[in-house]
Amino acid sequence: MLSEVIIKDFLQKAVRGEVTVPPSVTEEFARDCKAAFEKQFGGRGQEWRIRMSGLGHPLCQQVMGRDGKQEEMQYNAIFRFLIGDLVEAAVMAVMKASGIDIVEEQGECSLTLADTEVRGTLDVVLDDPVDGKKVWDIKSASPFSYSQKFGKGYDNMKGDDPFGYLVQGYLYAASKDLPFGGWIVVDKSSGEIQFVQAPDVQDEDRKEFIGVAEENIRKLNSGHTFKRPPMKPEDECYTVKGEKIYTGNKLLNKQCTFCGYRSECFPKAIQHPKVTSKAKSKPLTWYHTLKVKEL
Ligand code: SF4
């Protein structure tokens, strides 16, 4: 993937003060930042509809949205979304400045599946000198997710995809009749960037993940009622000399932790500083069951 090399080379030169950025790129970056800010602070009253970005989410979550349940968000969600949008704007600006061939950005797309028109907005279509024209999704990630999730490659993503990134990517790609390239991922903390590539041969995966989307659309359109799936909480543990020690607490699974309907499904869930963390400022964590508050 030559585009990854080009970006890293450009950033390396930028560190040495050896690059110039065309004023048009800076202006577009400023416009994108303004739009991101306005999006986050312009009210969130968007009506629910079937969207490409949501179709890979757990069906229970989508049913809640369809049925008009109010999503709850904590105050930090705004910064989380805003930072994601700003990182995306920065990646786009750097790609433009480094001369990468951008065929389309923020492109509106649509696809008819199960007799329903599904819309979305793809991040970017790149024409890479080696890999050709593909649809890419830009993600900002925590250090853990950057190395342990995206960093372990496409197959790892495929095996653990609580946010439906594969469904989303294949839907965008299919709407443009192009292959899915994968994810351009930035570590929000270190500033590192990596291209996590989808395989060249992807007919089977495309069929599988678009099939998931179709099945979800059918269920959503046929009045499928809310049913909480067996979202098994995880036993909290830490390791001492290679041995796992269980605290007796149970953590909410990832999907429910980040779900806006969490309090509807788990009214007794508690947010508490992570018991097993040794950090001075322990990250807040959602517990399904909190028996032990301190080690
Ligand atoms: S909290 Fe969990 S079970 Fe409830 S809707 Fe969200 S993802 Fe589904």
Coordinates of C-alpha atoms and ligand atoms in Angstrom, one line a residue:
M1 CA 0.0 0.0 0.0
L2 CA 2.0 2.9 -1.3
S3 CA -0.3 5.6 0.1
E4 CA 0.7 4.6 3.7
V5 CA 4.4 5.0 2.8
I6 CA 3.7 8.4 1.1
I7 CA 1.8 9.7 4.2
K8 CA 4.5 8.6 6.6
D9 CA 7.2 10.1 4.4
F10 CA 5.3 13.4 4.2
L11 CA 4.9 13.6 8.0
Q12 CA 8.5 12.7 8.5
K13 CA 9.5 15.6 6.2
A14 CA 7.0 17.9 7.9
V15 CA 8.7 17.2 11.2
R16 CA 11.9 18.4 9.6
G17 CA 10.1 21.5 8.2
E18 CA 10.7 20.3 4.6
V19 CA 7.1 20.5 3.3
T20 CA 4.8 23.2 2.1
V21 CA 1.0 22.8 2.2
P22 CA -1.0 24.5 -0.5
P23 CA -3.3 27.2 1.0
S24 CA -6.4 25.5 -0.6
V25 CA -5.7 22.4 1.6
T26 CA -5.4 24.5 4.8
E27 CA -8.6 26.3 3.9
E28 CA -10.5 23.0 3.3
F29 CA -9.1 21.7 6.6
A30 CA -10.4 24.8 8.4
R31 CA -13.8 24.3 6.7
D32 CA -14.0 20.7 7.8
C33 CA -13.1 21.6 11.4
K34 CA -15.8 24.2 11.4
A35 CA -18.4 21.8 10.0
A36 CA -17.4 19.2 12.6
F37 CA -17.9 21.7 15.4
E38 CA -21.2 22.8 14.1
K39 CA -22.3 19.2 13.7
Q40 CA -21.6 18.4 17.3
F41 CA -23.1 21.5 18.7
G42 CA -26.0 21.9 16.3
G43 CA -28.4 19.7 18.2
R44 CA -28.6 15.9 17.9
G45 CA -32.3 15.6 17.1
Q46 CA -31.8 13.6 14.0
E47 CA -34.6 11.2 13.2
W48 CA -33.7 7.5 13.2
R49 CA -33.4 5.8 9.9
I50 CA -31.7 2.7 8.5
R51 CA -28.1 3.9 7.8
M52 CA -25.1 2.1 6.5
S53 CA -23.1 3.1 9.6
G54 CA -25.6 1.5 11.9
L55 CA -26.5 -1.7 10.2
G56 CA -23.7 -3.7 11.7
H57 CA -24.6 -2.6 15.3
P58 CA -26.4 -5.1 17.5
L59 CA -29.9 -5.6 16.3
C60 CA -31.3 -4.9 19.8
Q61 CA -29.7 -1.4 19.6
Q62 CA -31.2 -0.7 16.1
V63 CA -34.6 -1.8 17.3
M64 CA -34.4 0.6 20.2
G65 CA -33.7 3.4 17.7
R66 CA -36.4 2.4 15.4
D67 CA -38.9 2.3 18.2
G68 CA -38.1 5.9 19.2
K69 CA -36.3 5.1 22.5
Q70 CA -34.2 8.1 23.6
E71 CA -30.5 7.5 23.5
E72 CA -28.6 8.6 26.6
M73 CA -25.2 10.1 26.2
Q74 CA -22.8 11.4 28.8
Y75 CA -21.2 14.8 28.4
N76 CA -17.9 13.4 27.2
A77 CA -19.5 11.9 24.1
I78 CA -19.4 15.3 22.4
F79 CA -15.6 15.5 22.7
R80 CA -15.2 11.9 21.7
F81 CA -17.2 12.5 18.5
L82 CA -15.6 15.9 17.8
I83 CA -12.1 14.5 18.2
G84 CA -12.9 11.7 15.8
D85 CA -14.1 14.2 13.2
L86 CA -11.1 16.5 13.7
V87 CA -8.7 13.6 13.3
E88 CA -10.5 12.6 10.1
A89 CA -10.2 16.1 8.8
A90 CA -6.5 16.2 9.6
V91 CA -5.9 12.8 7.8
M92 CA -7.7 14.1 4.8
A93 CA -5.7 17.3 4.8
V94 CA -2.4 15.4 5.1
M95 CA -3.4 13.0 2.3
K96 CA -4.2 15.9 0.0
A97 CA -1.0 17.7 0.9
S98 CA 1.1 14.6 0.4
G99 CA -0.2 14.2 -3.2
I100 CA -2.3 11.0 -2.6
D101 CA -4.9 10.5 -5.4
I102 CA -8.2 11.2 -3.7
V103 CA -11.1 10.2 -6.0
E104 CA -13.9 11.1 -3.6
E105 CA -14.3 12.3 0.0
Q106 CA -17.3 12.4 2.2
G107 CA -19.3 10.9 -0.6
E108 CA -23.1 10.3 -0.3
C109 CA -23.9 6.8 -1.2
S110 CA -26.9 4.6 -1.4
L111 CA -27.8 1.0 -2.0
T112 CA -31.1 -0.9 -2.3
L113 CA -31.1 -4.0 0.0
A114 CA -34.1 -6.0 0.9
D115 CA -36.3 -3.6 -1.1
T116 CA -35.1 -0.7 1.1
E117 CA -33.0 2.2 0.0
V118 CA -30.1 2.5 2.5
R119 CA -28.0 5.6 2.6
G120 CA -24.6 6.6 4.1
T121 CA -21.6 8.8 3.7
L122 CA -18.3 7.2 2.9
D123 CA -15.1 8.7 4.1
V124 CA -12.8 8.4 1.1
V125 CA -12.0 6.7 -2.1
L126 CA -8.3 6.5 -2.9
D127 CA -6.6 5.5 -6.1
D128 CA -3.4 3.9 -4.8
P129 CA -0.5 3.5 -7.4
V130 CA -0.2 -0.2 -6.3
D131 CA -3.5 -1.2 -4.9
G132 CA -5.8 0.8 -7.2
K133 CA -9.2 2.4 -6.5
K134 CA -10.7 1.3 -3.2
V135 CA -13.1 2.7 -0.5
W136 CA -11.5 3.4 2.8
D137 CA -12.9 4.3 6.2
I138 CA -10.9 6.6 8.6
K139 CA -10.9 5.8 12.3
S140 CA -9.3 7.4 15.3
A141 CA -8.4 4.9 18.0
S142 CA -7.3 4.7 21.6
P143 CA -3.7 3.3 22.1
F144 CA -5.2 0.0 23.1
S145 CA -7.5 -0.3 20.1
Y146 CA -4.8 0.9 17.7
S147 CA -2.4 -1.9 18.7
Q148 CA -4.6 -4.7 20.0
K149 CA -7.6 -4.3 17.7
F150 CA -6.7 -2.7 14.4
G151 CA -3.0 -3.5 14.8
K152 CA -3.7 -7.2 14.7
G153 CA -5.1 -6.8 11.2
Y154 CA -8.2 -7.5 9.2
D155 CA -8.8 -11.0 10.4
N156 CA -8.8 -9.9 14.0
M157 CA -11.3 -7.1 13.2
K158 CA -13.4 -9.7 11.5
G159 CA -13.5 -11.9 14.6
D160 CA -14.3 -9.1 17.0
D161 CA -16.4 -6.3 15.5
P162 CA -18.8 -4.9 18.1
F163 CA -19.4 -1.7 16.2
G164 CA -20.1 -3.3 12.8
Y165 CA -17.1 -1.8 11.0
L166 CA -17.0 -4.6 8.4
V167 CA -20.7 -4.3 7.5
Q168 CA -20.2 -0.5 7.2
G169 CA -17.1 -0.8 5.0
Y170 CA -18.6 -3.4 2.6
L171 CA -21.8 -1.4 2.2
Y172 CA -19.9 1.8 1.3
A173 CA -17.8 -0.2 -1.2
A174 CA -20.7 -2.0 -2.7
S175 CA -22.5 1.3 -3.3
K176 CA -19.6 2.5 -5.4
D177 CA -19.0 -1.0 -7.0
L178 CA -15.5 -0.9 -5.7
P179 CA -13.4 -3.1 -3.4
F180 CA -13.3 -2.2 0.3
G181 CA -9.7 -1.0 1.1
G182 CA -9.9 -1.2 4.9
W183 CA -9.3 1.4 7.6
I184 CA -6.9 4.3 7.9
V185 CA -6.3 4.4 11.6
V186 CA -4.8 7.1 13.8
D187 CA -3.7 6.6 17.4
K188 CA -5.2 9.6 19.1
S189 CA -2.5 9.5 21.8
S190 CA 0.7 8.8 19.9
G191 CA -0.2 10.2 16.5
E192 CA 0.8 7.0 14.7
I193 CA -1.0 6.0 11.6
Q194 CA -1.6 2.7 9.9
F195 CA -3.5 1.3 7.0
V196 CA -5.3 -1.9 8.0
Q197 CA -6.0 -3.6 4.7
A198 CA -8.9 -5.8 3.7
P199 CA -7.9 -8.8 1.6
D200 CA -7.7 -8.5 -2.1
V201 CA -10.0 -11.4 -2.6
Q202 CA -13.1 -10.4 -0.7
D203 CA -16.2 -11.7 -2.5
E204 CA -17.1 -14.1 0.3
D205 CA -16.7 -11.5 3.0
R206 CA -18.6 -8.9 1.0
K207 CA -21.4 -11.5 0.6
E208 CA -21.4 -12.4 4.3
F209 CA -21.4 -8.8 5.7
I210 CA -23.9 -7.4 3.2
G211 CA -26.0 -10.5 4.1
V212 CA -25.9 -9.4 7.7
A213 CA -27.1 -5.9 6.7
E214 CA -29.9 -7.4 4.6
E215 CA -31.1 -9.7 7.4
N216 CA -31.1 -6.8 9.8
I217 CA -33.1 -4.6 7.4
R218 CA -35.7 -7.4 6.9
K219 CA -36.1 -7.7 10.7
L220 CA -36.3 -4.0 11.2
N221 CA -38.9 -3.6 8.5
S222 CA -41.0 -6.6 9.7
G223 CA -41.7 -5.2 13.1
H224 CA -39.1 -7.4 14.9
T225 CA -39.5 -6.6 18.6
F226 CA -36.8 -5.8 21.1
K227 CA -35.2 -8.8 22.6
R228 CA -32.0 -8.3 24.7
P229 CA -29.5 -10.8 23.4
P230 CA -27.4 -12.8 25.9
M231 CA -24.8 -10.0 26.3
K232 CA -22.6 -11.9 28.7
P233 CA -20.8 -9.6 31.2
E234 CA -17.0 -10.3 31.5
D235 CA -15.4 -11.4 34.7
E236 CA -12.9 -8.8 35.8
C237 CA -9.4 -10.1 36.4
Y238 CA -5.8 -9.1 36.6
T239 CA -2.6 -11.1 36.3
V240 CA 0.0 -11.8 39.0
K241 CA 3.1 -13.7 37.8
G242 CA 1.2 -15.1 34.9
E243 CA -1.7 -16.2 37.1
K244 CA -5.2 -14.8 36.5
I245 CA -6.8 -13.4 39.6
Y246 CA -10.6 -12.7 39.5
T247 CA -11.9 -9.7 41.5
G248 CA -15.5 -11.0 41.7
N249 CA -16.7 -8.0 39.7
K250 CA -18.4 -8.3 36.3
L251 CA -17.8 -5.8 33.5
L252 CA -20.4 -4.8 31.0
N253 CA -19.5 -6.0 27.5
K254 CA -18.1 -3.6 25.0
Q255 CA -21.3 -3.2 22.9
C256 CA -23.4 -2.4 25.9
T257 CA -20.8 -0.1 27.5
F258 CA -20.9 2.2 24.4
C259 CA -24.7 1.8 23.8
G260 CA -27.0 4.8 24.4
Y261 CA -29.7 2.4 25.7
R262 CA -27.5 1.0 28.5
S263 CA -29.6 2.2 31.4
E264 CA -32.7 0.9 29.8
C265 CA -31.2 -2.6 29.6
F266 CA -29.0 -2.5 32.7
P267 CA -30.5 -0.1 35.1
K268 CA -28.3 -1.4 37.9
A269 CA -25.0 -1.0 36.0
I270 CA -22.5 1.2 37.9
Q271 CA -19.8 3.4 36.5
H272 CA -16.7 3.3 38.8
P273 CA -12.9 3.9 38.5
K274 CA -11.4 0.7 37.1
V275 CA -10.6 -1.5 40.2
T276 CA -7.7 -3.3 38.6
S277 CA -6.0 -0.1 37.2
K278 CA -2.8 1.0 38.8
A279 CA -3.0 4.5 37.3
K280 CA -3.2 7.5 39.5
S281 CA -6.3 8.6 37.7
K282 CA -8.1 5.4 37.0
P283 CA -10.3 5.3 33.9
L284 CA -14.1 5.1 34.5
T285 CA -15.5 1.7 33.7
W286 CA -19.1 0.3 33.5
Y287 CA -19.7 -2.6 35.9
H288 CA -22.5 -5.0 35.6
T289 CA -21.8 -6.1 39.1
L290 CA -19.5 -4.3 41.5
K291 CA -18.7 -6.3 44.6
V292 CA -15.1 -5.2 45.2
K293 CA -14.4 -1.5 44.9
E294 CA -10.7 -1.5 45.8
L295 CA -7.9 -4.2 45.7
Ligands
SF4_1 S1 -27.4 -2.0 26.1 FE1 -26.7 -3.8 25.1 S2 -28.5 -5.2 25.1 FE2 -29.2 -3.1 25.4 S3 -29.7 -2.3 23.4 FE3 -27.6 -1.7 23.9 S4 -26.3 -3.3 23.0 FE4 -28.4 -4.1 23.1

